[in-house]
Amino acid sequence: MTTITKSVVINAPRDAVRPYYAHPVHTPQWSHRLYLWEPDEAWPSAGTNAKMGIKSAGVSMEGLATTLAYDDKTMAHHFRLQPSNMTPMEFWFTFDEGEGKTTVTMKVDYTIPGSYLGQALDKLYVERQNTRDIEQQLANLKALVEDNA
């Protein structure tokens, strides 16, 4: 299993981040690798689903994302994406506030099935690309919030 954890500090309080993270209409604005995004109206509330398609390292994955936990006060969010062509992927977002700033941390756990390795994908290449994609998503969210704060 591969785990990637990255953080960014946004120069704004959590409540300034909330409209851009907790309201799914904005997700495609900062999550650049999404090509399919059809969330339930109540997303990211616990138990809600979203049809989700992401592309990374040349691989497209579509499936159903399900929120396993969401704390409305802290915006801590845990969801699982079950792609039709891969093993499940777990995502966690946390939003730690202090001194008028918010540290957003994204953690992703995934396993690349052995059938993909050695054929079209190199595990290290995929990990590096996924790391860059996560860093870009966080940078996009930071820019979106700070440009509109």
JSON list of C-alpha atoms in Angstrom, two decimals:
[
{"chain": "A", "resi": 1, "resn": "MET", "atom": "CA", "xyz": [0.00, 0.00, 0.00]},
{"chain": "A", "resi": 2, "resn": "THR", "atom": "CA", "xyz": [1.17, 3.50, -0.79]},
{"chain": "A", "resi": 3, "resn": "THR", "atom": "CA", "xyz": [0.38, 6.44, 1.47]},
{"chain": "A", "resi": 4, "resn": "ILE", "atom": "CA", "xyz": [0.92, 10.04, 0.40]},
{"chain": "A", "resi": 5, "resn": "THR", "atom": "CA", "xyz": [0.40, 12.91, 2.84]},
{"chain": "A", "resi": 6, "resn": "LYS", "atom": "CA", "xyz": [0.83, 16.55, 1.85]},
{"chain": "A", "resi": 7, "resn": "SER", "atom": "CA", "xyz": [-0.14, 19.87, 3.45]},
{"chain": "A", "resi": 8, "resn": "VAL", "atom": "CA", "xyz": [-0.49, 23.51, 2.51]},
{"chain": "A", "resi": 9, "resn": "VAL", "atom": "CA", "xyz": [-1.00, 26.59, 4.68]},
{"chain": "A", "resi": 10, "resn": "ILE", "atom": "CA", "xyz": [-3.79, 28.84, 3.46]},
{"chain": "A", "resi": 11, "resn": "ASN", "atom": "CA", "xyz": [-3.62, 32.43, 4.66]},
{"chain": "A", "resi": 12, "resn": "ALA", "atom": "CA", "xyz": [-7.25, 32.49, 5.71]},
{"chain": "A", "resi": 13, "resn": "PRO", "atom": "CA", "xyz": [-9.37, 31.05, 8.53]},
{"chain": "A", "resi": 14, "resn": "ARG", "atom": "CA", "xyz": [-11.22, 27.75, 8.11]},
{"chain": "A", "resi": 15, "resn": "ASP", "atom": "CA", "xyz": [-14.52, 29.53, 7.47]},
{"chain": "A", "resi": 16, "resn": "ALA", "atom": "CA", "xyz": [-12.97, 31.16, 4.37]},
{"chain": "A", "resi": 17, "resn": "VAL", "atom": "CA", "xyz": [-11.93, 27.71, 3.11]},
{"chain": "A", "resi": 18, "resn": "ARG", "atom": "CA", "xyz": [-15.34, 26.15, 3.81]},
{"chain": "A", "resi": 19, "resn": "PRO", "atom": "CA", "xyz": [-17.21, 27.51, 0.76]},
{"chain": "A", "resi": 20, "resn": "TYR", "atom": "CA", "xyz": [-14.59, 26.09, -1.58]},
{"chain": "A", "resi": 21, "resn": "TYR", "atom": "CA", "xyz": [-14.15, 22.66, 0.01]},
{"chain": "A", "resi": 22, "resn": "ALA", "atom": "CA", "xyz": [-17.48, 21.83, 1.64]},
{"chain": "A", "resi": 23, "resn": "HIS", "atom": "CA", "xyz": [-19.63, 22.95, -1.29]},
{"chain": "A", "resi": 24, "resn": "PRO", "atom": "CA", "xyz": [-19.09, 20.46, -4.12]},
{"chain": "A", "resi": 25, "resn": "VAL", "atom": "CA", "xyz": [-19.87, 22.90, -6.91]},
{"chain": "A", "resi": 26, "resn": "HIS", "atom": "CA", "xyz": [-16.35, 24.31, -6.37]},
{"chain": "A", "resi": 27, "resn": "THR", "atom": "CA", "xyz": [-14.48, 20.98, -6.30]},
{"chain": "A", "resi": 28, "resn": "PRO", "atom": "CA", "xyz": [-13.67, 20.93, -10.04]},
{"chain": "A", "resi": 29, "resn": "GLN", "atom": "CA", "xyz": [-12.09, 24.39, -9.68]},
{"chain": "A", "resi": 30, "resn": "TRP", "atom": "CA", "xyz": [-9.30, 23.10, -7.43]},
{"chain": "A", "resi": 31, "resn": "SER", "atom": "CA", "xyz": [-9.24, 19.36, -8.14]},
{"chain": "A", "resi": 32, "resn": "HIS", "atom": "CA", "xyz": [-7.69, 19.55, -11.60]},
{"chain": "A", "resi": 33, "resn": "ARG", "atom": "CA", "xyz": [-7.54, 15.79, -12.20]},
{"chain": "A", "resi": 34, "resn": "LEU", "atom": "CA", "xyz": [-11.32, 15.33, -11.97]},
{"chain": "A", "resi": 35, "resn": "TYR", "atom": "CA", "xyz": [-13.01, 14.59, -15.27]},
{"chain": "A", "resi": 36, "resn": "LEU", "atom": "CA", "xyz": [-16.26, 13.25, -13.80]},
{"chain": "A", "resi": 37, "resn": "TRP", "atom": "CA", "xyz": [-17.91, 14.81, -10.75]},
{"chain": "A", "resi": 38, "resn": "GLU", "atom": "CA", "xyz": [-21.57, 14.11, -9.92]},
{"chain": "A", "resi": 39, "resn": "PRO", "atom": "CA", "xyz": [-21.97, 14.45, -6.13]},
{"chain": "A", "resi": 40, "resn": "ASP", "atom": "CA", "xyz": [-25.11, 13.99, -4.08]},
{"chain": "A", "resi": 41, "resn": "GLU", "atom": "CA", "xyz": [-26.53, 17.36, -3.09]},
{"chain": "A", "resi": 42, "resn": "ALA", "atom": "CA", "xyz": [-25.51, 16.83, 0.56]},
{"chain": "A", "resi": 43, "resn": "TRP", "atom": "CA", "xyz": [-21.87, 15.90, -0.22]},
{"chain": "A", "resi": 44, "resn": "PRO", "atom": "CA", "xyz": [-19.60, 15.77, 1.84]},
{"chain": "A", "resi": 45, "resn": "SER", "atom": "CA", "xyz": [-22.00, 14.68, 4.62]},
{"chain": "A", "resi": 46, "resn": "ALA", "atom": "CA", "xyz": [-21.47, 11.16, 5.99]},
{"chain": "A", "resi": 47, "resn": "GLY", "atom": "CA", "xyz": [-23.10, 8.49, 3.85]},
{"chain": "A", "resi": 48, "resn": "THR", "atom": "CA", "xyz": [-23.34, 10.63, 0.71]},
{"chain": "A", "resi": 49, "resn": "ASN", "atom": "CA", "xyz": [-21.96, 9.52, -2.64]},
{"chain": "A", "resi": 50, "resn": "ALA", "atom": "CA", "xyz": [-20.41, 11.04, -5.71]},
{"chain": "A", "resi": 51, "resn": "LYS", "atom": "CA", "xyz": [-19.75, 9.58, -9.12]},
{"chain": "A", "resi": 52, "resn": "MET", "atom": "CA", "xyz": [-16.11, 10.45, -9.54]},
{"chain": "A", "resi": 53, "resn": "GLY", "atom": "CA", "xyz": [-13.56, 10.10, -12.29]},
{"chain": "A", "resi": 54, "resn": "ILE", "atom": "CA", "xyz": [-9.91, 11.02, -11.85]},
{"chain": "A", "resi": 55, "resn": "LYS", "atom": "CA", "xyz": [-6.91, 10.76, -14.10]},
{"chain": "A", "resi": 56, "resn": "SER", "atom": "CA", "xyz": [-3.37, 10.43, -12.84]},
{"chain": "A", "resi": 57, "resn": "ALA", "atom": "CA", "xyz": [-0.19, 9.01, -14.30]},
{"chain": "A", "resi": 58, "resn": "GLY", "atom": "CA", "xyz": [-2.04, 8.27, -17.52]},
{"chain": "A", "resi": 59, "resn": "VAL", "atom": "CA", "xyz": [-4.64, 6.09, -15.83]},
{"chain": "A", "resi": 60, "resn": "SER", "atom": "CA", "xyz": [-8.33, 7.00, -15.70]},
{"chain": "A", "resi": 61, "resn": "MET", "atom": "CA", "xyz": [-10.37, 5.72, -12.77]},
{"chain": "A", "resi": 62, "resn": "GLU", "atom": "CA", "xyz": [-14.13, 6.05, -12.46]},
{"chain": "A", "resi": 63, "resn": "GLY", "atom": "CA", "xyz": [-16.22, 4.88, -9.60]},
{"chain": "A", "resi": 64, "resn": "LEU", "atom": "CA", "xyz": [-18.35, 5.75, -6.63]},
{"chain": "A", "resi": 65, "resn": "ALA", "atom": "CA", "xyz": [-16.93, 7.85, -3.81]},
{"chain": "A", "resi": 66, "resn": "THR", "atom": "CA", "xyz": [-18.64, 7.45, -0.43]},
{"chain": "A", "resi": 67, "resn": "THR", "atom": "CA", "xyz": [-18.14, 9.75, 2.54]},
{"chain": "A", "resi": 68, "resn": "LEU", "atom": "CA", "xyz": [-17.31, 7.61, 5.56]},
{"chain": "A", "resi": 69, "resn": "ALA", "atom": "CA", "xyz": [-16.98, 10.51, 8.02]},
{"chain": "A", "resi": 70, "resn": "TYR", "atom": "CA", "xyz": [-17.38, 14.28, 7.95]},
{"chain": "A", "resi": 71, "resn": "ASP", "atom": "CA", "xyz": [-17.18, 16.74, 10.84]},
{"chain": "A", "resi": 72, "resn": "ASP", "atom": "CA", "xyz": [-19.08, 19.89, 9.91]},
{"chain": "A", "resi": 73, "resn": "LYS", "atom": "CA", "xyz": [-17.26, 21.99, 12.54]},
{"chain": "A", "resi": 74, "resn": "THR", "atom": "CA", "xyz": [-13.68, 21.05, 11.60]},
{"chain": "A", "resi": 75, "resn": "MET", "atom": "CA", "xyz": [-14.42, 19.96, 8.02]},
{"chain": "A", "resi": 76, "resn": "ALA", "atom": "CA", "xyz": [-12.40, 16.76, 8.63]},
{"chain": "A", "resi": 77, "resn": "HIS", "atom": "CA", "xyz": [-13.44, 14.48, 5.77]},
{"chain": "A", "resi": 78, "resn": "HIS", "atom": "CA", "xyz": [-12.77, 10.81, 5.03]},
{"chain": "A", "resi": 79, "resn": "PHE", "atom": "CA", "xyz": [-14.06, 9.16, 1.89]},
{"chain": "A", "resi": 80, "resn": "ARG", "atom": "CA", "xyz": [-13.44, 6.02, -0.13]},
{"chain": "A", "resi": 81, "resn": "LEU", "atom": "CA", "xyz": [-13.35, 5.87, -3.92]},
{"chain": "A", "resi": 82, "resn": "GLN", "atom": "CA", "xyz": [-14.13, 2.46, -5.39]},
{"chain": "A", "resi": 83, "resn": "PRO", "atom": "CA", "xyz": [-12.96, 2.64, -9.02]},
{"chain": "A", "resi": 84, "resn": "SER", "atom": "CA", "xyz": [-14.32, 0.03, -11.38]},
{"chain": "A", "resi": 85, "resn": "ASN", "atom": "CA", "xyz": [-10.79, -0.86, -12.57]},
{"chain": "A", "resi": 86, "resn": "MET", "atom": "CA", "xyz": [-8.70, -0.60, -9.37]},
{"chain": "A", "resi": 87, "resn": "THR", "atom": "CA", "xyz": [-8.72, -1.42, -5.67]},
{"chain": "A", "resi": 88, "resn": "PRO", "atom": "CA", "xyz": [-10.40, 1.11, -3.33]},
{"chain": "A", "resi": 89, "resn": "MET", "atom": "CA", "xyz": [-8.62, 4.36, -2.55]},
{"chain": "A", "resi": 90, "resn": "GLU", "atom": "CA", "xyz": [-8.99, 6.15, 0.80]},
{"chain": "A", "resi": 91, "resn": "PHE", "atom": "CA", "xyz": [-8.84, 9.95, 1.11]},
{"chain": "A", "resi": 92, "resn": "TRP", "atom": "CA", "xyz": [-8.61, 12.09, 4.26]},
{"chain": "A", "resi": 93, "resn": "PHE", "atom": "CA", "xyz": [-8.69, 15.89, 4.46]},
{"chain": "A", "resi": 94, "resn": "THR", "atom": "CA", "xyz": [-8.08, 17.86, 7.65]},
{"chain": "A", "resi": 95, "resn": "PHE", "atom": "CA", "xyz": [-8.32, 21.62, 8.17]},
{"chain": "A", "resi": 96, "resn": "ASP", "atom": "CA", "xyz": [-6.34, 22.79, 11.21]},
{"chain": "A", "resi": 97, "resn": "GLU", "atom": "CA", "xyz": [-6.87, 26.44, 12.09]},
{"chain": "A", "resi": 98, "resn": "GLY", "atom": "CA", "xyz": [-4.52, 28.73, 13.99]},
{"chain": "A", "resi": 99, "resn": "GLU", "atom": "CA", "xyz": [-3.56, 32.40, 13.97]},
{"chain": "A", "resi": 100, "resn": "GLY", "atom": "CA", "xyz": [-5.93, 33.22, 11.12]},
{"chain": "A", "resi": 101, "resn": "LYS", "atom": "CA", "xyz": [-4.46, 30.51, 8.87]},
{"chain": "A", "resi": 102, "resn": "THR", "atom": "CA", "xyz": [-5.63, 27.03, 7.93]},
{"chain": "A", "resi": 103, "resn": "THR", "atom": "CA", "xyz": [-3.34, 24.07, 7.35]},
{"chain": "A", "resi": 104, "resn": "VAL", "atom": "CA", "xyz": [-5.03, 21.74, 4.90]},
{"chain": "A", "resi": 105, "resn": "THR", "atom": "CA", "xyz": [-3.66, 18.20, 4.88]},
{"chain": "A", "resi": 106, "resn": "MET", "atom": "CA", "xyz": [-4.59, 15.60, 2.29]},
{"chain": "A", "resi": 107, "resn": "LYS", "atom": "CA", "xyz": [-3.75, 11.94, 2.83]},
{"chain": "A", "resi": 108, "resn": "VAL", "atom": "CA", "xyz": [-4.33, 9.22, 0.25]},
{"chain": "A", "resi": 109, "resn": "ASP", "atom": "CA", "xyz": [-3.92, 5.45, 0.61]},
{"chain": "A", "resi": 110, "resn": "TYR", "atom": "CA", "xyz": [-3.98, 3.22, -2.45]},
{"chain": "A", "resi": 111, "resn": "THR", "atom": "CA", "xyz": [-2.62, -0.01, -3.86]},
{"chain": "A", "resi": 112, "resn": "ILE", "atom": "CA", "xyz": [-1.72, -0.51, -7.50]},
{"chain": "A", "resi": 113, "resn": "PRO", "atom": "CA", "xyz": [-2.87, -3.97, -8.56]},
{"chain": "A", "resi": 114, "resn": "GLY", "atom": "CA", "xyz": [-0.04, -6.23, -9.71]},
{"chain": "A", "resi": 115, "resn": "SER", "atom": "CA", "xyz": [-1.68, -6.55, -13.13]},
{"chain": "A", "resi": 116, "resn": "TYR", "atom": "CA", "xyz": [-0.93, -2.87, -13.78]},
{"chain": "A", "resi": 117, "resn": "LEU", "atom": "CA", "xyz": [2.69, -3.00, -12.66]},
{"chain": "A", "resi": 118, "resn": "GLY", "atom": "CA", "xyz": [5.23, -3.98, -15.26]},
{"chain": "A", "resi": 119, "resn": "GLN", "atom": "CA", "xyz": [2.72, -3.56, -18.07]},
{"chain": "A", "resi": 120, "resn": "ALA", "atom": "CA", "xyz": [2.03, 0.12, -18.39]},
{"chain": "A", "resi": 121, "resn": "LEU", "atom": "CA", "xyz": [2.92, 1.51, -15.00]},
{"chain": "A", "resi": 122, "resn": "ASP", "atom": "CA", "xyz": [6.01, 1.87, -12.92]},
{"chain": "A", "resi": 123, "resn": "LYS", "atom": "CA", "xyz": [5.16, 2.14, -9.20]},
{"chain": "A", "resi": 124, "resn": "LEU", "atom": "CA", "xyz": [7.70, 4.88, -8.51]},
{"chain": "A", "resi": 125, "resn": "TYR", "atom": "CA", "xyz": [6.53, 6.91, -11.50]},
{"chain": "A", "resi": 126, "resn": "VAL", "atom": "CA", "xyz": [2.90, 6.62, -10.35]},
{"chain": "A", "resi": 127, "resn": "GLU", "atom": "CA", "xyz": [3.80, 7.62, -6.80]},
{"chain": "A", "resi": 128, "resn": "ARG", "atom": "CA", "xyz": [5.73, 10.69, -8.00]},
{"chain": "A", "resi": 129, "resn": "GLN", "atom": "CA", "xyz": [2.88, 11.72, -10.31]},
{"chain": "A", "resi": 130, "resn": "ASN", "atom": "CA", "xyz": [0.27, 11.22, -7.59]},
{"chain": "A", "resi": 131, "resn": "THR", "atom": "CA", "xyz": [2.39, 13.31, -5.20]},
{"chain": "A", "resi": 132, "resn": "ARG", "atom": "CA", "xyz": [2.61, 16.12, -7.77]},
{"chain": "A", "resi": 133, "resn": "ASP", "atom": "CA", "xyz": [-1.14, 15.91, -8.39]},
{"chain": "A", "resi": 134, "resn": "ILE", "atom": "CA", "xyz": [-1.91, 16.17, -4.66]},
{"chain": "A", "resi": 135, "resn": "GLU", "atom": "CA", "xyz": [0.46, 19.13, -4.27]},
{"chain": "A", "resi": 136, "resn": "GLN", "atom": "CA", "xyz": [-1.21, 20.82, -7.25]},
{"chain": "A", "resi": 137, "resn": "GLN", "atom": "CA", "xyz": [-4.70, 20.25, -5.86]},
{"chain": "A", "resi": 138, "resn": "LEU", "atom": "CA", "xyz": [-3.69, 21.82, -2.55]},
{"chain": "A", "resi": 139, "resn": "ALA", "atom": "CA", "xyz": [-2.00, 24.75, -4.34]},
{"chain": "A", "resi": 140, "resn": "ASN", "atom": "CA", "xyz": [-5.16, 25.25, -6.42]},
{"chain": "A", "resi": 141, "resn": "LEU", "atom": "CA", "xyz": [-7.34, 25.28, -3.29]},
{"chain": "A", "resi": 142, "resn": "LYS", "atom": "CA", "xyz": [-4.97, 27.76, -1.61]},
{"chain": "A", "resi": 143, "resn": "ALA", "atom": "CA", "xyz": [-5.04, 30.09, -4.62]},
{"chain": "A", "resi": 144, "resn": "LEU", "atom": "CA", "xyz": [-8.84, 29.86, -4.94]},
{"chain": "A", "resi": 145, "resn": "VAL", "atom": "CA", "xyz": [-9.37, 30.74, -1.27]},
{"chain": "A", "resi": 146, "resn": "GLU", "atom": "CA", "xyz": [-6.72, 33.45, -1.03]},
{"chain": "A", "resi": 147, "resn": "ASP", "atom": "CA", "xyz": [-7.75, 35.11, -4.31]},
{"chain": "A", "resi": 148, "resn": "ASN", "atom": "CA", "xyz": [-11.34, 35.35, -3.05]},
{"chain": "A", "resi": 149, "resn": "ALA", "atom": "CA", "xyz": [-10.72, 36.12, 0.66]}
]
